[in-house]
Amino acid sequence: MKGIDVSEHNGLIDWQAVKNAGIDFAVCRTGSGKSGLDKSFQRNVEGAHEAGLICGAYHYSYALTPADAIVEAHFCKRIIHEAGCLLELPVFFDMEDGDGYKLRHGFPVSRKHITNICRAFLDAIKPLNCGVYASYSWLTNYIDWQSLACPVWNAQWSRHDDLKGFMWQFTEKLNIGGKYFDGNILYE
């Protein structure tokens, strides 16, 4: 199945055009950190559902400790609950450091520490189904994803997916109606 992941950074989305382009699912950002609500989350899930897509979610993490990850998980759960949105796919924990926040705050980059943060989020978000999202580099060098026993979403912008977990983000330049999206494959 082909899909896209979206956030408020994508602006207003023509969900029918997305469906007409052969897209089957959307993964919508709930927010980031302990208090950063993605204002488009509910609108995106509802729009995707109205067009006939199934949905999942992701939460961008600023957690520096497992305790931070637990707070983020509770915040993420509250966003989903208050939106009243049905999610057919997992909620993914995005543990990378795309904007350098963790590096600037003295984050200890060790496989054990990062895996413990992921585990804390996964445990705290139950009973929701949850997985981990990260780049291939992070998944192979910093997250012991095998020990987490959860769905894995690999971001590897390439012609092939070296992990073949639950889902693969293969591009950031999937053009739909003149707008660019991250393109994903969900393994069936």
GROMACS .gro file of C-alpha atoms in nm:
model
  188
    1MET     CA    1   0.000   0.000   0.000
    2LYS     CA    2   0.119   0.354  -0.078
    3GLY     CA    3   0.087   0.637   0.169
    4ILE     CA    4   0.200   0.980   0.280
    5ASP     CA    5   0.287   1.132   0.615
    6VAL     CA    6   0.167   1.482   0.687
    7SER     CA    7   0.178   1.766   0.938
    8GLU     CA    8   0.069   2.128   0.957
    9HIS     CA    9   0.375   2.206   0.741
   10ASN     CA   10   0.189   2.057   0.443
   11GLY     CA   11  -0.085   2.323   0.468
   12LEU     CA   12  -0.433   2.244   0.342
   13ILE     CA   13  -0.441   1.909   0.165
   14ASP     CA   14  -0.675   1.809  -0.116
   15TRP     CA   15  -0.744   1.462   0.018
   16GLN     CA   16  -0.951   1.356  -0.282
   17ALA     CA   17  -0.655   1.439  -0.508
   18VAL     CA   18  -0.435   1.231  -0.276
   19LYS     CA   19  -0.675   0.937  -0.303
   20ASN     CA   20  -0.698   0.982  -0.682
   21ALA     CA   21  -0.317   0.963  -0.700
   22GLY     CA   22  -0.332   0.606  -0.570
   23ILE     CA   23  -0.259   0.678  -0.205
   24ASP     CA   24  -0.417   0.436   0.043
   25PHE     CA   25  -0.311   0.570   0.383
   26ALA     CA   26  -0.189   0.874   0.574
   27VAL     CA   27   0.022   0.904   0.887
   28CYS     CA   28  -0.065   1.235   1.054
   29ARG     CA   29   0.152   1.415   1.308
   30THR     CA   30  -0.010   1.463   1.647
   31GLY     CA   31   0.248   1.712   1.763
   32SER     CA   32   0.594   1.737   1.912
   33GLY     CA   33   0.748   1.717   2.253
   34LYS     CA   34   0.545   1.770   2.568
   35SER     CA   35   0.317   2.048   2.445
   36GLY     CA   36   0.354   2.116   2.071
   37LEU     CA   37   0.014   2.038   1.922
   38ASP     CA   38  -0.001   1.995   1.545
   39LYS     CA   39  -0.303   2.211   1.469
   40SER     CA   40  -0.385   2.012   1.156
   41PHE     CA   41  -0.396   1.666   1.316
   42GLN     CA   42  -0.771   1.628   1.349
   43ARG     CA   43  -0.842   1.799   1.015
   44ASN     CA   44  -0.592   1.574   0.838
   45VAL     CA   45  -0.727   1.250   0.987
   46GLU     CA   46  -1.087   1.350   0.912
   47GLY     CA   47  -1.001   1.459   0.556
   48ALA     CA   48  -0.808   1.141   0.487
   49HIS     CA   49  -1.092   0.927   0.622
   50GLU     CA   50  -1.352   1.115   0.416
   51ALA     CA   51  -1.147   1.040   0.104
   52GLY     CA   52  -1.132   0.670   0.194
   53LEU     CA   53  -0.779   0.644   0.333
   54ILE     CA   54  -0.680   0.463   0.652
   55CYS     CA   55  -0.474   0.653   0.909
   56GLY     CA   56  -0.199   0.630   1.163
   57ALA     CA   57  -0.015   0.898   1.358
   58TYR     CA   58   0.334   1.003   1.459
   59HIS     CA   59   0.472   1.216   1.738
   60TYR     CA   60   0.803   1.402   1.703
   61SER     CA   61   1.005   1.364   2.021
   62TYR     CA   62   1.218   1.612   2.210
   63ALA     CA   63   1.265   1.365   2.498
   64LEU     CA   64   1.606   1.372   2.661
   65THR     CA   65   1.518   1.107   2.920
   66PRO     CA   66   1.274   0.817   2.957
   67ALA     CA   67   1.072   1.035   3.198
   68ASP     CA   68   1.036   1.298   2.923
   69ALA     CA   69   0.916   1.028   2.682
   70ILE     CA   70   0.644   0.922   2.926
   71VAL     CA   71   0.515   1.281   2.944
   72GLU     CA   72   0.521   1.299   2.563
   73ALA     CA   73   0.328   0.971   2.536
   74HIS     CA   74   0.055   1.100   2.768
   75PHE     CA   75   0.037   1.424   2.567
   76CYS     CA   76   0.015   1.228   2.239
   77LYS     CA   77  -0.261   1.004   2.380
   78ARG     CA   78  -0.456   1.311   2.494
   79ILE     CA   79  -0.434   1.468   2.147
   80ILE     CA   80  -0.571   1.152   1.985
   81HIS     CA   81  -0.844   1.110   2.248
   82GLU     CA   82  -0.958   1.474   2.229
   83ALA     CA   83  -0.967   1.459   1.848
   84GLY     CA   84  -1.191   1.153   1.867
   85CYS     CA   85  -1.009   1.005   1.568
   86LEU     CA   86  -1.002   0.639   1.481
   87LEU     CA   87  -0.654   0.522   1.387
   88GLU     CA   88  -0.630   0.200   1.191
   89LEU     CA   89  -0.249   0.210   1.186
   90PRO     CA   90  -0.004   0.249   1.478
   91VAL     CA   91   0.113   0.567   1.644
   92PHE     CA   92   0.484   0.607   1.565
   93PHE     CA   93   0.740   0.760   1.799
   94ASP     CA   94   0.984   0.976   1.600
   95MET     CA   95   1.300   0.975   1.810
   96GLU     CA   96   1.547   1.139   1.573
   97ASP     CA   97   1.715   1.475   1.617
   98GLY     CA   98   1.620   1.639   1.288
   99ASP     CA   99   1.649   1.994   1.418
  100GLY     CA  100   1.950   1.945   1.647
  101TYR     CA  101   1.756   2.007   1.972
  102LYS     CA  102   1.892   1.699   2.146
  103LEU     CA  103   2.250   1.774   2.043
  104ARG     CA  104   2.221   2.134   2.167
  105HIS     CA  105   2.095   2.009   2.504
  106GLY     CA  106   2.376   1.763   2.575
  107PHE     CA  107   2.179   1.451   2.486
  108PRO     CA  108   2.385   1.138   2.555
  109VAL     CA  109   2.385   0.958   2.220
  110SER     CA  110   2.406   0.594   2.323
  111ARG     CA  111   2.214   0.298   2.187
  112LYS     CA  112   2.103   0.191   2.536
  113HIS     CA  113   1.980   0.539   2.637
  114ILE     CA  114   1.790   0.602   2.312
  115THR     CA  115   1.634   0.254   2.318
  116ASN     CA  116   1.523   0.310   2.680
  117ILE     CA  117   1.357   0.637   2.577
  118CYS     CA  118   1.172   0.458   2.296
  119ARG     CA  119   1.066   0.180   2.532
  120ALA     CA  120   0.932   0.433   2.785
  121PHE     CA  121   0.714   0.597   2.517
  122LEU     CA  122   0.590   0.261   2.385
  123ASP     CA  123   0.495   0.143   2.734
  124ALA     CA  124   0.328   0.471   2.834
  125ILE     CA  125   0.111   0.503   2.523
  126LYS     CA  126  -0.057   0.166   2.576
  127PRO     CA  127  -0.322   0.050   2.504
  128LEU     CA  128  -0.265   0.228   2.171
  129ASN     CA  129  -0.065   0.030   1.917
  130CYS     CA  130   0.271   0.202   1.875
  131GLY     CA  131   0.591   0.172   1.676
  132VAL     CA  132   0.918   0.354   1.618
  133TYR     CA  133   1.007   0.580   1.324
  134ALA     CA  134   1.365   0.676   1.242
  135SER     CA  135   1.613   0.697   0.960
  136TYR     CA  136   1.797   0.383   0.859
  137SER     CA  137   2.109   0.527   1.020
  138TRP     CA  138   1.935   0.582   1.356
  139LEU     CA  139   1.768   0.240   1.342
  140THR     CA  140   2.096   0.063   1.277
  141ASN     CA  141   2.325   0.272   1.499
  142TYR     CA  142   2.119   0.418   1.785
  143ILE     CA  143   1.798   0.219   1.840
  144ASP     CA  144   1.788  -0.149   1.929
  145TRP     CA  145   1.458  -0.182   1.745
  146GLN     CA  146   1.463  -0.562   1.754
  147SER     CA  147   1.442  -0.559   2.134
  148LEU     CA  148   1.142  -0.323   2.123
  149ALA     CA  149   0.927  -0.581   1.941
  150CYS     CA  150   0.710  -0.316   1.777
  151PRO     CA  151   0.627  -0.196   1.424
  152VAL     CA  152   0.927  -0.022   1.265
  153TRP     CA  153   0.899   0.259   1.010
  154ASN     CA  154   1.229   0.301   0.827
  155ALA     CA  155   1.311   0.634   0.658
  156GLN     CA  156   1.556   0.541   0.386
  157TRP     CA  157   1.529   0.759   0.077
  158SER     CA  158   1.652   0.504  -0.168
  159ARG     CA  159   1.541   0.254  -0.429
  160HIS     CA  160   1.529  -0.019  -0.166
  161ASP     CA  161   1.449  -0.072   0.201
  162ASP     CA  162   1.728  -0.249   0.387
  163LEU     CA  163   1.510  -0.323   0.693
  164LYS     CA  164   1.173  -0.422   0.547
  165GLY     CA  165   0.993  -0.365   0.877
  166PHE     CA  166   0.631  -0.249   0.897
  167MET     CA  167   0.663   0.057   0.674
  168TRP     CA  168   0.921   0.231   0.456
  169GLN     CA  169   0.952   0.605   0.387
  170PHE     CA  170   1.121   0.607   0.047
  171THR     CA  171   1.113   0.975  -0.053
  172GLU     CA  172   1.045   1.328   0.062
  173LYS     CA  173   0.949   1.434  -0.290
  174LEU     CA  174   0.630   1.250  -0.381
  175ASN     CA  175   0.450   1.501  -0.606
  176ILE     CA  176   0.071   1.502  -0.581
  177GLY     CA  177  -0.104   1.787  -0.757
  178GLY     CA  178   0.202   2.012  -0.738
  179LYS     CA  179   0.257   1.956  -0.363
  180TYR     CA  180   0.538   1.744  -0.225
  181PHE     CA  181   0.489   1.480   0.043
  182ASP     CA  182   0.693   1.211   0.212
  183GLY     CA  183   0.609   0.889   0.029
  184ASN     CA  184   0.569   0.561   0.216
  185ILE     CA  185   0.508   0.192   0.153
  186LEU     CA  186   0.311  -0.015   0.405
  187TYR     CA  187   0.397  -0.381   0.381
  188GLU     CA  188   0.088  -0.599   0.367
   0.00000   0.00000   0.00000
